[in-house]
Amino acid sequence: MNSSIAGVQPPWRVDARSTVYVASLSFAAAYFLAWPIWRAQFLVEIWFTESWNAYWQDAAAAWLPIYPAPESLIGNNYPPLSFYAVGILGKVFTADNLFVGRWLSLIALGTIAVEVFAAVRILSGGLLGAVVAALWYLAMMARNSTVYVGTNDPQIAGLAIMGAALVWFLQRWQRQASPTPALLLMVISGFWKHNNVAIPLASLAWLYVDRSRYSHRALAVSTVAVLVGLAACVVVFGPNFIPDLLAPRQYAWSNILGQIGHLQWSALALVIWAAWAFFDRGSQAARFTALHIGLALAACILQWFGHGVFGNAEFDLILALAIGLGLTFNRMKASWLAARFGVNRCRDAMMVALLLRLFLSDRQETALLLLSPEFRASLYASERNVLSEARAVAATSGDVACFTKLVCRQAGKPFAVDEFKTDELVATGKATPADIVALLKANRIEYHPKALPTGPEASTSISRWWRS
């Protein structure tokens, strides 16, 4: 069963063509990572959930409740593990949890690239394709998911745990060993961030497609583990846990239409993989990635049905496509195009197309970082704005709801209002804007609007910079 998955692959020769592939993708990865790495040092709000996460990380580090009453103006619809992990790391390193979460995101991104490399090696054996896949993943995430890479958000770190479980699953499946330990690690990952669902779904489905003798047991044990984990959370965190996790959210087709255009970044990789997988559809490598990519795409679109779900829903798909591209590269000989034009020419075309898709865009943060003193200065200015606004808020008596939560947190104000929760209450008809205003008045919460830039808000258009 498992012996046919690798197939016969040409060895990786250190020749000019291989060197160009690796060098060009390495440059792309380093180029696009330069911006989020540089940006991570600043006390600015990169993404609006950053300080939301930091508030709960602070609470977890102090062993305070992290799941408030459902009727309160704040909410927490994330599972608990990331808050405690970041909070503990912040105490160990005596660092602000905001920055701990950012660096954890960057470390996790590199970890996932290693996991992509390992998964391709298991599924096809070829070394060069695995390197190509890992480097493309780094470049693609840094390019496609700029507001999440190097941001205090648990999604990428949770996906790194899930990616490790996938590699473990594939190793155990290849040895015909029980996949249950790997599936249990996937369950743990779900209690870090709960919407990384494509890997566990694909793994369980693959056991049935492959007619594994472990399929029924693995499904049963995984289901029981999820239920036990949820029950344990209710015992530990109290009855607010489930209502918080199931917080009101508006669902509409318009939400999908507003987000689906973002798939333009992944579309080329999907087409390249599909062109190979169709002609190599008898291989287990193609069948597994078809299951993985198909479920990742479906999960992405389904999550976009909910209001307030953004590019992080696409992370499962990008990881799956990276593995698919690595297999496409290694097994290119199986495609019809390779038989007609040659393996090397097809690989050349694949690399050129992927690189052009990454670079041909007017949004060029790294170029502006290198060329524009004004662009660099904008983050220093935003950091000064955060500090000055925080001083003003700190001088305000009572609780304050800041448009930029980082300002209130820097001012030492408690987390008083979760705008996402109040917006969803209005969107779902459970409250009116007047009701929210009345609640703010009843709780004597003063609103602090945003007066100045407090994040990376300078134009990222290279053409606009050139014209000016």
XYZ file of C-alpha atoms in Angstrom:
468
model
C 0.000 0.000 0.000
C 2.559 2.557 1.159
C 5.433 1.559 -1.050
C 3.841 3.104 -4.140
C 3.451 6.573 -2.696
C 6.970 7.764 -3.318
C 7.545 6.464 -6.811
C 10.912 6.806 -8.488
C 12.265 10.347 -8.357
C 15.309 11.805 -10.041
C 17.984 12.690 -7.497
C 18.569 16.300 -6.616
C 21.675 17.355 -8.439
C 23.367 20.597 -7.452
C 23.301 21.967 -10.989
C 22.638 25.450 -12.323
C 18.904 24.909 -12.751
C 18.421 23.647 -9.180
C 20.534 26.499 -7.844
C 18.404 29.066 -9.658
C 15.189 27.513 -8.316
C 16.367 27.566 -4.720
C 18.098 30.950 -4.924
C 15.107 32.696 -6.518
C 12.603 31.312 -4.027
C 14.961 32.011 -1.123
C 15.218 35.615 -2.281
C 11.426 35.857 -2.569
C 10.925 34.460 0.930
C 13.551 36.768 2.459
C 12.240 39.766 0.518
C 8.628 39.378 1.608
C 9.510 38.423 5.191
C 11.619 41.566 5.647
C 8.551 43.770 6.115
C 6.682 41.773 8.802
C 9.926 41.069 10.688
C 10.906 44.762 10.730
C 7.363 45.858 11.579
C 7.081 43.468 14.546
C 9.355 45.606 16.749
C 6.978 48.580 16.908
C 4.368 49.319 19.547
C 1.603 49.733 16.982
C -1.575 47.788 16.293
C -0.834 45.707 13.200
C -4.199 43.925 13.213
C -7.249 44.772 15.294
C -7.235 41.434 17.182
C -3.676 41.919 18.467
C -4.570 43.734 21.669
C -7.723 41.646 22.063
C -5.456 38.593 22.259
C -3.002 40.412 24.521
C -5.737 41.288 27.020
C -6.700 37.627 27.377
C -3.036 36.571 27.483
C -2.499 39.043 30.320
C -5.508 37.609 32.158
C -4.336 34.025 31.639
C -0.836 34.884 32.910
C -2.414 36.344 36.060
C -4.741 33.303 36.423
C -7.769 35.531 36.043
C -10.996 34.412 34.288
C -10.718 34.443 30.501
C -14.333 33.608 29.635
C -16.660 36.453 30.704
C -20.391 36.271 31.257
C -22.352 36.132 27.985
C -24.320 39.268 28.910
C -21.164 41.371 29.358
C -19.778 43.768 26.752
C -16.682 41.646 26.193
C -16.353 38.114 24.874
C -13.834 35.406 24.083
C -14.713 32.944 21.330
C -11.223 31.372 21.150
C -10.115 28.160 22.905
C -7.771 28.613 25.887
C -4.355 27.092 25.159
C -2.806 29.970 23.201
C -3.603 32.496 25.930
C -1.897 30.472 28.634
C 1.084 29.547 26.450
C 1.818 33.142 25.445
C 1.077 34.417 28.953
C 3.522 31.947 30.500
C 6.195 32.723 27.890
C 5.741 36.422 28.626
C 6.377 35.799 32.321
C 9.379 33.557 31.629
C 11.025 36.100 29.328
C 9.650 39.143 31.215
C 8.343 40.463 27.914
C 5.127 42.105 26.772
C 2.723 39.410 25.595
C 2.012 41.479 22.486
C 5.591 40.981 21.304
C 5.807 37.397 22.548
C 2.834 36.551 20.356
C 4.412 38.273 17.367
C 7.698 36.399 17.610
C 5.874 33.142 18.247
C 3.994 33.749 14.987
C 7.271 34.167 13.074
C 8.844 31.083 14.665
C 5.711 29.079 13.912
C 5.807 30.169 10.275
C 9.329 28.771 9.909
C 8.219 25.611 11.684
C 5.386 25.083 9.218
C 7.817 25.486 6.318
C 9.886 22.633 7.799
C 6.707 20.575 8.158
C 5.789 21.211 4.515
C 9.275 20.032 3.565
C 8.849 16.866 5.652
C 5.373 16.110 4.273
C 6.580 16.365 0.665
C 9.532 14.106 1.448
C 7.213 11.482 2.927
C 4.747 11.648 0.047
C 7.167 11.770 -2.875
C 10.730 11.361 -1.654
C 12.216 14.113 -3.818
C 14.418 16.615 -1.982
C 14.353 19.525 -4.418
C 10.565 19.602 -4.599
C 10.403 19.638 -0.798
C 12.749 22.641 -0.672
C 10.717 24.413 -3.358
C 7.494 23.778 -1.430
C 8.892 25.055 1.873
C 10.342 28.235 0.359
C 7.201 28.961 -1.658
C 5.155 28.555 1.522
C 7.272 31.137 3.352
C 7.114 33.600 0.466
C 3.402 33.059 -0.105
C 2.415 33.521 3.527
C 4.567 36.630 3.940
C 3.094 38.036 0.711
C -0.492 36.857 0.937
C -1.085 37.098 4.704
C 0.841 40.228 5.644
C -1.453 41.265 8.491
C -1.109 37.870 10.228
C 2.588 37.047 9.808
C 4.495 38.488 12.769
C 1.245 39.487 14.470
C -0.016 38.575 17.930
C -2.582 36.083 16.653
C -2.746 32.355 17.518
C -3.670 31.040 14.076
C -0.199 30.387 12.639
C 1.149 28.837 15.846
C -1.925 26.610 16.035
C -1.360 25.553 12.437
C 2.262 24.707 13.275
C 1.013 22.237 15.901
C -1.455 20.857 13.362
C 1.300 20.597 10.732
C 3.479 18.612 13.118
C 0.545 16.275 13.686
C 0.111 15.872 9.905
C 3.760 14.879 9.443
C 3.440 12.427 12.339
C 0.225 11.048 10.838
C 1.859 10.508 7.440
C 4.882 8.819 9.016
C 2.724 6.437 11.023
C 0.435 5.747 8.066
C 3.437 4.963 5.894
C 4.660 2.453 8.509
C 1.113 1.086 8.854
C 1.129 2.039 12.546
C -1.851 3.400 14.469
C -2.475 7.073 13.609
C -4.244 7.735 16.905
C -1.343 9.578 18.646
C -1.077 12.007 15.732
C -4.834 12.550 15.717
C -4.769 13.305 19.441
C -2.149 15.972 18.777
C -4.565 17.432 16.215
C -7.214 17.573 18.941
C -4.788 19.467 21.189
C -4.118 21.870 18.328
C -7.854 22.481 18.083
C -7.825 23.776 21.645
C -5.146 26.273 20.579
C -7.121 27.574 17.584
C -10.309 25.902 16.527
C -10.685 26.715 12.819
C -7.622 24.813 11.502
C -9.876 21.967 10.405
C -8.650 20.745 7.001
C -5.795 18.575 8.292
C -7.826 16.517 10.804
C -10.709 16.150 8.337
C -8.375 15.064 5.534
C -6.506 12.661 7.820
C -9.642 10.938 9.052
C -11.140 10.823 5.562
C -7.903 9.385 4.166
C -8.042 6.481 6.604
C -11.419 5.533 5.134
C -10.379 6.149 1.526
C -7.285 4.009 2.085
C -9.397 1.392 3.907
C -7.170 1.485 6.943
C -7.938 -0.983 9.679
C -7.540 1.897 12.136
C -10.217 4.137 10.618
C -13.162 3.370 12.962
C -11.038 3.365 16.092
C -9.266 6.580 15.115
C -12.571 8.367 14.504
C -14.030 7.128 17.790
C -10.977 8.045 19.867
C -10.709 11.488 18.245
C -14.382 12.220 18.848
C -14.142 11.150 22.482
C -10.993 13.262 22.941
C -12.775 16.364 21.611
C -15.755 15.793 23.902
C -13.534 15.151 26.926
C -11.548 18.309 26.140
C -14.717 20.401 25.912
C -16.037 18.917 29.159
C -12.718 19.638 30.874
C -12.884 23.248 29.695
C -16.391 23.615 31.114
C -15.178 22.230 34.457
C -12.069 24.441 34.531
C -13.458 27.649 33.059
C -17.078 27.394 34.134
C -20.420 27.560 32.340
C -19.429 30.648 30.330
C -17.035 28.637 28.168
C -19.547 27.157 25.703
C -21.697 30.326 25.290
C -18.537 32.368 24.700
C -17.227 29.878 22.155
C -20.582 29.995 20.355
C -20.813 33.785 20.364
C -23.406 35.348 18.033
C -22.176 35.863 14.476
C -23.934 37.033 11.346
C -23.856 34.615 8.393
C -24.571 35.700 4.814
C -23.592 34.958 1.222
C -22.421 38.555 0.933
C -19.630 37.754 3.393
C -18.284 35.099 1.017
C -18.481 37.491 -1.928
C -16.540 40.055 0.056
C -13.661 37.654 0.730
C -13.501 35.151 -2.112
C -11.520 37.512 -4.334
C -8.578 36.930 -2.018
C -8.238 33.449 -3.509
C -6.611 35.097 -6.536
C -3.311 34.708 -4.688
C -3.745 30.931 -4.362
C -5.479 30.293 -7.689
C -2.305 29.843 -9.740
C -0.883 27.260 -7.324
C -4.221 25.436 -7.416
C -4.177 25.304 -11.231
C -0.552 24.098 -11.356
C -1.251 21.336 -8.829
C -4.483 20.279 -10.568
C -2.742 20.043 -13.962
C -0.384 17.451 -12.476
C -2.828 15.685 -10.144
C -5.303 14.923 -12.947
C -2.741 12.957 -14.962
C -1.179 11.344 -11.890
C -4.545 10.652 -10.257
C -3.762 6.989 -9.727
C -0.938 7.807 -7.319
C -1.567 7.997 -3.605
C 0.261 11.323 -3.487
C -2.251 12.885 -5.876
C -5.231 11.279 -4.150
C -4.176 12.453 -0.689
C -3.518 16.018 -1.801
C -6.811 16.094 -3.703
C -8.562 15.247 -0.447
C -6.489 17.710 1.572
C -6.723 20.630 -0.869
C -10.403 20.028 -1.589
C -11.331 20.028 2.096
C -9.119 23.052 2.780
C -10.802 25.031 -0.009
C -14.274 24.004 1.169
C -13.451 24.888 4.789
C -12.101 28.272 3.707
C -15.223 29.225 1.763
C -17.521 27.883 4.487
C -15.751 29.953 7.150
C -16.061 33.065 5.003
C -19.823 32.625 5.258
C -19.455 34.097 8.770
C -19.038 37.813 9.271
C -15.650 38.977 10.531
C -13.671 36.011 9.146
C -10.738 37.185 7.067
C -7.610 35.809 5.392
C -6.759 33.398 8.208
C -9.475 31.071 6.881
C -7.175 30.521 3.891
C -4.171 29.279 5.893
C -5.158 25.603 5.678
C -5.424 25.949 1.909
C -2.020 27.621 1.491
C -0.344 24.852 3.506
C -2.119 22.159 1.479
C -1.187 23.860 -1.797
C 2.462 24.132 -0.730
C 2.568 20.365 -0.232
C 0.763 19.908 -3.549
C 3.279 22.108 -5.373
C 6.179 20.134 -3.920
C 4.630 16.889 -5.152
C 3.901 18.451 -8.546
C 7.544 19.463 -8.873
C 8.875 16.050 -7.840
C 6.413 14.026 -9.912
C 6.272 16.357 -12.928
C 7.168 13.463 -15.227
C 3.654 12.067 -14.749
C 1.946 15.104 -16.302
C 0.882 15.334 -19.941
C 2.688 18.655 -20.342
C 5.987 17.127 -19.238
C 5.610 14.326 -21.778
C 5.078 16.945 -24.485
C 7.536 19.676 -23.481
C 9.932 17.983 -21.067
C 10.201 17.899 -17.296
C 12.776 20.670 -17.024
C 10.862 23.086 -19.207
C 7.688 22.470 -17.235
C 9.530 23.040 -13.965
C 11.026 26.233 -15.373
C 7.583 27.469 -16.401
C 6.150 26.535 -13.005
C 8.851 28.502 -11.168
C 8.556 31.557 -13.403
C 4.767 31.636 -13.036
C 4.884 31.303 -9.242
C 7.522 34.022 -8.892
C 5.711 36.412 -11.222
C 2.497 35.939 -9.235
C 4.339 36.814 -6.044
C 6.107 39.916 -7.348
C 3.740 41.434 -9.924
C 1.636 43.622 -7.673
C 1.476 47.311 -6.869
C 1.598 46.504 -3.139
C 5.308 46.463 -2.307
C 5.989 46.993 1.397
C 9.570 45.725 1.347
C 10.535 47.886 -1.625
C 9.116 50.953 0.110
C 10.880 49.946 3.301
C 14.154 50.075 1.374
C 13.445 53.099 -0.822
C 11.177 55.439 1.098
C 12.278 57.251 4.277
C 8.694 58.508 4.633
C 7.359 54.954 4.632
C 9.814 53.931 7.357
C 9.086 57.064 9.355
C 5.344 56.358 9.326
C 5.705 53.479 11.779
C 7.809 55.562 14.154
C 5.089 58.221 13.976
C 2.343 55.662 14.640
C 4.240 54.395 17.680
C 4.505 57.941 19.040
C 0.772 58.404 18.423
C -0.029 55.267 20.420
C 2.045 56.516 23.354
C 0.571 60.034 23.286
C -3.011 58.764 23.030
C -2.318 56.284 25.829
C -1.211 59.145 28.093
C -4.469 60.968 27.366
C -6.543 57.858 28.075
C -4.602 57.128 31.280
C -5.593 60.594 32.526
C -9.287 59.776 31.960
C -11.101 58.517 35.029
C -13.078 55.287 34.853
C -13.279 52.687 32.119
C -12.593 53.628 28.511
C -13.442 51.880 25.249
C -10.718 52.721 22.744
C -11.145 52.387 18.999
C -7.537 51.138 19.071
C -7.419 48.624 21.925
C -3.634 48.919 22.110
C -4.086 52.502 23.336
C -6.317 51.433 26.222
C -4.046 48.521 27.110
C -0.967 50.755 27.052
C -2.847 53.212 29.271
C -3.456 50.451 31.814
C -7.198 50.436 31.264
C -9.096 47.141 31.595
C -10.759 45.480 28.625
C -14.174 47.135 28.727
C -15.822 46.694 25.321
C -15.355 44.139 22.546
C -16.504 45.907 19.391
C -16.695 42.644 17.484
C -19.191 41.287 20.011
C -21.314 44.419 20.012
C -21.239 44.629 16.212
C -22.367 41.004 15.913
C -25.167 41.576 18.429
C -26.427 44.372 16.202
C -25.882 42.408 12.962
C -27.823 39.401 14.289
C -30.689 41.528 15.613
C -29.997 40.722 19.263
C -29.399 44.408 20.020
C -29.743 47.806 18.394
C -27.115 50.539 18.200
C -29.170 52.461 20.766
C -29.004 49.459 23.110
C -25.207 49.414 22.871
C -24.976 53.156 23.554
C -27.269 52.711 26.546
C -25.079 49.897 27.896
C -21.976 52.077 27.586
C -23.719 54.842 29.518
C -25.055 52.464 32.145
C -21.566 51.087 32.730
C -20.039 54.603 32.640
C -17.672 53.663 29.834
C -16.226 56.563 27.871
C -15.428 56.049 24.193
C -12.019 57.166 22.897
C -12.011 57.534 19.095
C -9.023 57.189 16.839
C -7.550 60.587 16.071
C -4.186 59.672 14.531
C -2.635 56.678 12.767
C -1.792 53.944 15.280
C -0.649 51.191 12.941
C 1.099 50.477 9.619
C -1.286 52.685 7.668
C 0.982 54.358 5.102
C 0.240 53.644 1.450
C 1.933 50.472 0.188
C 1.523 51.401 -3.493
C 4.866 51.467 -5.266
C 3.361 53.320 -8.247
C 1.997 56.069 -6.001
C 5.416 56.442 -4.394
C 7.052 56.594 -7.810
C 4.661 59.305 -9.028
C 5.209 61.389 -5.906
